[in-house]
mmCIF file of N, CA and C in Angstrom:
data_model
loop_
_atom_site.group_PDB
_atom_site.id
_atom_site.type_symbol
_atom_site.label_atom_id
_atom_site.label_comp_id
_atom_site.label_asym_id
_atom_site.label_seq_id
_atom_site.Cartn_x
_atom_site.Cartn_y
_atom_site.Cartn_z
ATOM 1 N N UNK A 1 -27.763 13.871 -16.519
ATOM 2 C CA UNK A 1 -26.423 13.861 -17.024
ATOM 3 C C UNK A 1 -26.420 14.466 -18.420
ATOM 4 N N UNK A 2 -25.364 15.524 -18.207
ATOM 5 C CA UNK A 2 -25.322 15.978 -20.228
ATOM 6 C C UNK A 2 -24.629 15.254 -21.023
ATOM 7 N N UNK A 3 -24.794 15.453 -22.132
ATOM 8 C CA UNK A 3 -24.322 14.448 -23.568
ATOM 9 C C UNK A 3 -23.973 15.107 -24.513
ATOM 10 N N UNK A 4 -23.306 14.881 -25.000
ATOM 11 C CA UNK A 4 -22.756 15.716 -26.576
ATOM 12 C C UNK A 4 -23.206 15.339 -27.575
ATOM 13 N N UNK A 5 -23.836 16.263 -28.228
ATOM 14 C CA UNK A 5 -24.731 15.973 -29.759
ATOM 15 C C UNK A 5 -23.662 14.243 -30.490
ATOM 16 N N UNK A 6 -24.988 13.384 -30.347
ATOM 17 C CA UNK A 6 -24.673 12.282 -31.351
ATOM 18 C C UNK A 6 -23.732 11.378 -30.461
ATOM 19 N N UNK A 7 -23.949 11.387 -28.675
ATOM 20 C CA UNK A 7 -23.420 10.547 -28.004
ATOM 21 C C UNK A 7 -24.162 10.165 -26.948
ATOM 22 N N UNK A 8 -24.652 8.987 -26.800
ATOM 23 C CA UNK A 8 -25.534 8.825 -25.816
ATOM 24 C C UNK A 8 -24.429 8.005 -24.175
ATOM 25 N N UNK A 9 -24.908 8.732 -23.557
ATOM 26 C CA UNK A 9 -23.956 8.120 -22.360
ATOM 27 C C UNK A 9 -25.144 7.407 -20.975
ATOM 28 N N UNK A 10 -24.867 6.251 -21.283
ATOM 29 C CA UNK A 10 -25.531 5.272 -19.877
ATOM 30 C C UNK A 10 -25.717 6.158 -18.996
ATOM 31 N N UNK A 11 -26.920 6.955 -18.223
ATOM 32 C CA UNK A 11 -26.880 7.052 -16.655
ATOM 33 C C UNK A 11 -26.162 5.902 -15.760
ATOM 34 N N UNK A 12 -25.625 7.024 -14.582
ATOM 35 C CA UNK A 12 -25.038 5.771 -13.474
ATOM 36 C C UNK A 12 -25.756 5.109 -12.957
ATOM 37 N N UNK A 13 -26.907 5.909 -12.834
ATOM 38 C CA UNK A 13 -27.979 4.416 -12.025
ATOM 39 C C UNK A 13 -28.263 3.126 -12.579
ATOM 40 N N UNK A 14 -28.371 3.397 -14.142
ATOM 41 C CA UNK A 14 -28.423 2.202 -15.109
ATOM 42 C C UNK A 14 -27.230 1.210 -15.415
ATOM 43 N N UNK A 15 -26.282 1.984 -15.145
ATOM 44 C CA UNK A 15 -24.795 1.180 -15.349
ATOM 45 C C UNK A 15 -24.407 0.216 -14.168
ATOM 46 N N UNK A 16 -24.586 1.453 -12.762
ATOM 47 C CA UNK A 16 -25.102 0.484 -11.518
ATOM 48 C C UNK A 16 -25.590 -0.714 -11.599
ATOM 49 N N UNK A 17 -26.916 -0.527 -11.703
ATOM 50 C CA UNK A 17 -28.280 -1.400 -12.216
ATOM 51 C C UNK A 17 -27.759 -2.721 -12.495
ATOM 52 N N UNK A 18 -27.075 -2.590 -13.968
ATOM 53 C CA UNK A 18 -26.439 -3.780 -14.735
ATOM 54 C C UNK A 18 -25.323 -4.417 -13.762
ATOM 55 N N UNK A 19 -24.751 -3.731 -13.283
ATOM 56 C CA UNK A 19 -23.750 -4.533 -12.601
ATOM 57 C C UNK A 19 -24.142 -5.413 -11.329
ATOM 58 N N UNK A 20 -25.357 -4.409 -11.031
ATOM 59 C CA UNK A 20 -25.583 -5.568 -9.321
ATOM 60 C C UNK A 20 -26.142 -6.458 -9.764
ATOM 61 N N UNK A 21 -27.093 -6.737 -11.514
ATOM 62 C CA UNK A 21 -27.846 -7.449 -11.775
ATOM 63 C C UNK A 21 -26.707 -8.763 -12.309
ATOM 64 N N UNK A 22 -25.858 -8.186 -12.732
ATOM 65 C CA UNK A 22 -24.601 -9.284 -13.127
ATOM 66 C C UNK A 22 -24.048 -9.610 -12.009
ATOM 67 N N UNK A 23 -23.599 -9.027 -11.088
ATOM 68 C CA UNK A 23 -23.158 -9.434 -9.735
ATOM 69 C C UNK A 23 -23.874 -10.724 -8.644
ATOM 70 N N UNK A 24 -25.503 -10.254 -8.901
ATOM 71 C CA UNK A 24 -26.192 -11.526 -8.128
ATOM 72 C C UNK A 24 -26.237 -12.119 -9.069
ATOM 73 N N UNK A 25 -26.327 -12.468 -10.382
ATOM 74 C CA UNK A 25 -26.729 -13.879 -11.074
ATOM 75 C C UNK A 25 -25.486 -14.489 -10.948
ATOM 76 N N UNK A 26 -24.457 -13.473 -10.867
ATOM 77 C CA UNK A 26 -22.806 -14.970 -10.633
ATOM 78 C C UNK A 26 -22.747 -15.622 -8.975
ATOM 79 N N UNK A 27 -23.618 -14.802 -8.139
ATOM 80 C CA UNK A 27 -23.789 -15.344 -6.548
ATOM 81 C C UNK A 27 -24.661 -16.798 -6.974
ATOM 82 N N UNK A 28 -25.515 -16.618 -7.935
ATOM 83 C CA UNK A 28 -26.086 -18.553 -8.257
ATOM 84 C C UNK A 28 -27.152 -18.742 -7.129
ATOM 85 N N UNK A 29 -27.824 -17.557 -6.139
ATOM 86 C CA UNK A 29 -28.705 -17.554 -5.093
ATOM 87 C C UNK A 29 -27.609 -17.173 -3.841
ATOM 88 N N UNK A 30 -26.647 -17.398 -3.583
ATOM 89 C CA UNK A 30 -25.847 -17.302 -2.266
ATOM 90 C C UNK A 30 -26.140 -16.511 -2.005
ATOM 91 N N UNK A 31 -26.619 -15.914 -0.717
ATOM 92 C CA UNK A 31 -26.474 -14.137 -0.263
ATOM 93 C C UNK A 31 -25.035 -14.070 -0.063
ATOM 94 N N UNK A 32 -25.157 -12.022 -0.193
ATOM 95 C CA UNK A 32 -24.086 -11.583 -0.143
ATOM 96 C C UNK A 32 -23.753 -11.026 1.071
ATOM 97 N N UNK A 33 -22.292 -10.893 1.618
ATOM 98 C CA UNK A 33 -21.897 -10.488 3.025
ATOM 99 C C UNK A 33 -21.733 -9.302 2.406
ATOM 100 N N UNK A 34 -22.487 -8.279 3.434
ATOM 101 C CA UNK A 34 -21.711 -7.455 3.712
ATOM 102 C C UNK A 34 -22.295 -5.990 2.453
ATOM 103 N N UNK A 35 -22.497 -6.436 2.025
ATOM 104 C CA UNK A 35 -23.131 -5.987 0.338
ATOM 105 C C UNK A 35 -23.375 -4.038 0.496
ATOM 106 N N UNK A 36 -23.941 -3.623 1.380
ATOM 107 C CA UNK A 36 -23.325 -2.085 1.686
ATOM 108 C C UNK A 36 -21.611 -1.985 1.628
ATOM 109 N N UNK A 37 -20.849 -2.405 2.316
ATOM 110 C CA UNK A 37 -19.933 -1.519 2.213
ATOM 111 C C UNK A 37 -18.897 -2.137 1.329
ATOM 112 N N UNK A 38 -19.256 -3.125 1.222
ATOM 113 C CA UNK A 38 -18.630 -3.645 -0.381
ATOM 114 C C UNK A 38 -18.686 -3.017 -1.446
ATOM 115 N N UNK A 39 -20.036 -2.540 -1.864
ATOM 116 C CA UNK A 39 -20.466 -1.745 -2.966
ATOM 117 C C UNK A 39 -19.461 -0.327 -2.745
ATOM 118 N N UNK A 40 -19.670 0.131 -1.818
ATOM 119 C CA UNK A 40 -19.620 1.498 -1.042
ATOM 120 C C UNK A 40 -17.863 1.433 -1.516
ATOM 121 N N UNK A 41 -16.916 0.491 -0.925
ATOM 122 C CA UNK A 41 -15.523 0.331 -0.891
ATOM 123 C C UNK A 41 -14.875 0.010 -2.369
ATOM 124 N N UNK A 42 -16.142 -0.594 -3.460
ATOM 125 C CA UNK A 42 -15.594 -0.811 -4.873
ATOM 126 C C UNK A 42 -15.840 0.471 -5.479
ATOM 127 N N UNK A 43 -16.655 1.028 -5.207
ATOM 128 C CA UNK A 43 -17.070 2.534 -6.054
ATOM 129 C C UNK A 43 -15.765 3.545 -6.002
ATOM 130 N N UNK A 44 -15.825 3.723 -4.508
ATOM 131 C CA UNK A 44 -15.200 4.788 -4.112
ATOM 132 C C UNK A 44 -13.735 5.097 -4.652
ATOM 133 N N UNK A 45 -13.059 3.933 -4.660
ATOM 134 C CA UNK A 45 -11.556 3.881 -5.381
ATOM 135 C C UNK A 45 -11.366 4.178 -6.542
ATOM 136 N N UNK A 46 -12.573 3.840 -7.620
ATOM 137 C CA UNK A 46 -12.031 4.820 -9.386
ATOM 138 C C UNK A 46 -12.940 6.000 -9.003
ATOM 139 N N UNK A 47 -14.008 6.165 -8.220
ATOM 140 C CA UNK A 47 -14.730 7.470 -8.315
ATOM 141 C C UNK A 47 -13.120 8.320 -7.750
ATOM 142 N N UNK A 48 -12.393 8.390 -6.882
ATOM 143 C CA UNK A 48 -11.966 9.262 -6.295
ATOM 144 C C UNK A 48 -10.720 9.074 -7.479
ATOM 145 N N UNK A 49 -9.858 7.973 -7.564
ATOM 146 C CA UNK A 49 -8.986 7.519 -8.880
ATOM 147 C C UNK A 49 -9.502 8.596 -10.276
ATOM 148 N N UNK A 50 -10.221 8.502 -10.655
ATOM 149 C CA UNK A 50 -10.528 9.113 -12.095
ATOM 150 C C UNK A 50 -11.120 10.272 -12.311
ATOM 151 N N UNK A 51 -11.816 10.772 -10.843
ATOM 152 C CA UNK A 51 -11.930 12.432 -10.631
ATOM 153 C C UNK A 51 -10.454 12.972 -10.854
ATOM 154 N N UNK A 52 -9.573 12.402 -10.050
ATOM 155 C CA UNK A 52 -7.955 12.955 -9.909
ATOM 156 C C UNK A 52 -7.674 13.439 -11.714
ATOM 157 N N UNK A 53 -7.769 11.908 -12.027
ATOM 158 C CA UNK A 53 -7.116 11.599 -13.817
ATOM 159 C C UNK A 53 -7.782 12.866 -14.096
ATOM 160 N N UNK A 54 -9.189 13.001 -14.205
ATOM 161 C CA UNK A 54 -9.339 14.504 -15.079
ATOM 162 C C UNK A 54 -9.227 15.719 -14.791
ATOM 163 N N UNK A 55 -8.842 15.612 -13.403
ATOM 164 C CA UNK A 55 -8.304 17.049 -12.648
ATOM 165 C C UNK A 55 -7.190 17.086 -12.829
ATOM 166 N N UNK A 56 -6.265 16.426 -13.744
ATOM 167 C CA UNK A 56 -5.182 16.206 -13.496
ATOM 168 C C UNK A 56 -3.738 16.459 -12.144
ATOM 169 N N UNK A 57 -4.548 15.645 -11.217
ATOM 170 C CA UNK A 57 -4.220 15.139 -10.033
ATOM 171 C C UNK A 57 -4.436 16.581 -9.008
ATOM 172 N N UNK A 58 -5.205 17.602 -9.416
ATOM 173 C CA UNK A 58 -5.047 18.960 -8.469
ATOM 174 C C UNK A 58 -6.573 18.253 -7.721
ATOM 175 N N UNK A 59 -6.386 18.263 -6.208
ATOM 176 C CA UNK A 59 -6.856 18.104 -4.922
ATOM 177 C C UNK A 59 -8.178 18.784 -4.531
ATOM 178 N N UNK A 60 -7.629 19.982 -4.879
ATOM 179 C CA UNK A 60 -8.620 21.381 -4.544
ATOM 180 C C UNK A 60 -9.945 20.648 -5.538
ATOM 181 N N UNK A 61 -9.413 21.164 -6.521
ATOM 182 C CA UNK A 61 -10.618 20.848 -7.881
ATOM 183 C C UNK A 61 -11.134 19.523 -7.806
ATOM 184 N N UNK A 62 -10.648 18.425 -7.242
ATOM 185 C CA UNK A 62 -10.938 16.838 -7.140
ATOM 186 C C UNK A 62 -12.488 16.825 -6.460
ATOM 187 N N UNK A 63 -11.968 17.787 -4.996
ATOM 188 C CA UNK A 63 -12.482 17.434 -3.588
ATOM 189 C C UNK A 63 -14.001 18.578 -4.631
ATOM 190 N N UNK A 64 -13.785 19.775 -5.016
ATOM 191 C CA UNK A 64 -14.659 20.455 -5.377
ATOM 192 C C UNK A 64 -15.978 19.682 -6.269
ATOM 193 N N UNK A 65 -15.416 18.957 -7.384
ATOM 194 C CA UNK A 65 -15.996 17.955 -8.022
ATOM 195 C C UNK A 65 -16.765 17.034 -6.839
ATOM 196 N N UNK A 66 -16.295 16.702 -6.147
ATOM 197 C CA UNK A 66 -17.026 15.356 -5.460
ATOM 198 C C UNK A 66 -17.763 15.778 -4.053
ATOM 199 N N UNK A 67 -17.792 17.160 -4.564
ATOM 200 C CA UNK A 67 -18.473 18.225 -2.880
ATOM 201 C C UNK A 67 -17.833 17.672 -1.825
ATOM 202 N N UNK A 68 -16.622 17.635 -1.559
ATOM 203 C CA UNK A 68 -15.717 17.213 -0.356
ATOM 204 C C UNK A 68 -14.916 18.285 0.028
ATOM 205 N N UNK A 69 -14.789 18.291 1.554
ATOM 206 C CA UNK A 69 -13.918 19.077 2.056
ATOM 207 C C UNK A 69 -12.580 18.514 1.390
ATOM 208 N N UNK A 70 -11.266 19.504 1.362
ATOM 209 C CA UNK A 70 -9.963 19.039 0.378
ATOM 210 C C UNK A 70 -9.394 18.123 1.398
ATOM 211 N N UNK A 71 -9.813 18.782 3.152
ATOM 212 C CA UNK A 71 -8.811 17.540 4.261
ATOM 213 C C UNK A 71 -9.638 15.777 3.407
ATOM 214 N N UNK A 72 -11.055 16.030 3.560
ATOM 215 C CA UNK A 72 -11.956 14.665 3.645
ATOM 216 C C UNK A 72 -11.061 13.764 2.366
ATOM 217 N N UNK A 73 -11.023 15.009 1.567
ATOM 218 C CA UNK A 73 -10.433 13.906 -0.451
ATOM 219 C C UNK A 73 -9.151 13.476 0.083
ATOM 220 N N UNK A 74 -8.153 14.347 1.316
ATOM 221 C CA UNK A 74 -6.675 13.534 1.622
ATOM 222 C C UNK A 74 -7.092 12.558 2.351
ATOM 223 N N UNK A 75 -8.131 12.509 3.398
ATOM 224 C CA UNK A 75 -8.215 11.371 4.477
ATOM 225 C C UNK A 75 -8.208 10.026 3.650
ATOM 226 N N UNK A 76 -9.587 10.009 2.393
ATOM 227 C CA UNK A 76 -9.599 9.212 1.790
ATOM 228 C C UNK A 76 -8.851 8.300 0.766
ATOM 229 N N UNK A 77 -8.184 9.520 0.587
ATOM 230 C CA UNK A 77 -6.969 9.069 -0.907
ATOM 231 C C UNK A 77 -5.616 8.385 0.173
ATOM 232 N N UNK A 78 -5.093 8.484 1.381
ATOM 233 C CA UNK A 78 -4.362 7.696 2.518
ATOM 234 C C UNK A 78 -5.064 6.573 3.044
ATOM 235 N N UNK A 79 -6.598 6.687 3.188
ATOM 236 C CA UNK A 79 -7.126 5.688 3.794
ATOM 237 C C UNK A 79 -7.219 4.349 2.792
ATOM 238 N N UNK A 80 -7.278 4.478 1.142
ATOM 239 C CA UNK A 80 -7.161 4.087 -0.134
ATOM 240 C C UNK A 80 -5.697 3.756 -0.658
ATOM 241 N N UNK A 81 -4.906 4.641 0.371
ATOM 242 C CA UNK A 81 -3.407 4.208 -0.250
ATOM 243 C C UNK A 81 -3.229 4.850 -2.141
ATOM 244 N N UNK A 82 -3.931 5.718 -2.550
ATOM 245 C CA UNK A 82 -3.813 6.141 -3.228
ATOM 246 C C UNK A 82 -2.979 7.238 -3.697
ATOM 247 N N UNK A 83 -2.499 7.330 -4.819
ATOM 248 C CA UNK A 83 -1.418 8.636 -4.892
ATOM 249 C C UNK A 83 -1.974 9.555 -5.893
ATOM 250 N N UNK A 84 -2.237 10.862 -5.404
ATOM 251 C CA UNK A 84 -2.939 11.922 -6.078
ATOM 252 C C UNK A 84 -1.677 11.970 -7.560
ATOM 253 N N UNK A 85 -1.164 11.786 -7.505
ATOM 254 C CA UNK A 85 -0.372 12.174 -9.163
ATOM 255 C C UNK A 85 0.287 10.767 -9.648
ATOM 256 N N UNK A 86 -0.957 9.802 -9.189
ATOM 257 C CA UNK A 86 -0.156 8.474 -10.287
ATOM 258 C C UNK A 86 -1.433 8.822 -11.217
#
């Protein structure tokens, strides 16, 4: 990941990291249901949400960013109930 002189930015794997590590210590030992597509279904909504925000809501450029066909970024952004220009 690049950085701009005099800004250090968390890798996602590390930011990840922290969160599943905060995520099981509030489980207290319980296993988790389901824990693939949970993860999979919390990501996906600001990843696809905040690609938009800096594309400023253009589709083409969204889907390009996230190596998606432009149909796959509509299937998802309907399947999400999401609105490309909120």
């Amino acid at each position: 990941m690049r950085s701009s002189p005099g800004h250090d930015i968390k890798p996602l794997a590390q930011a990840l990291t922290e969160s599943l590590e905060d995520y099981f210590s509030t489980l207290n030992g319980t296993p988790p249901c389901e824990l693939y597509e949970t993860i999979l279904r919390e990501i996906e909504v600001p990843l696809l949400s905040i690609t938009l925000k800096h594309t400023g809501g253009n589709q083409s450029k969204s889907a390009e960013w996230l190596g998606l066909n432009r149909a796959t970024l509509r299937k998802k952004l309907q399947q999400h109930k999401l609105d490309p220009n909120a």
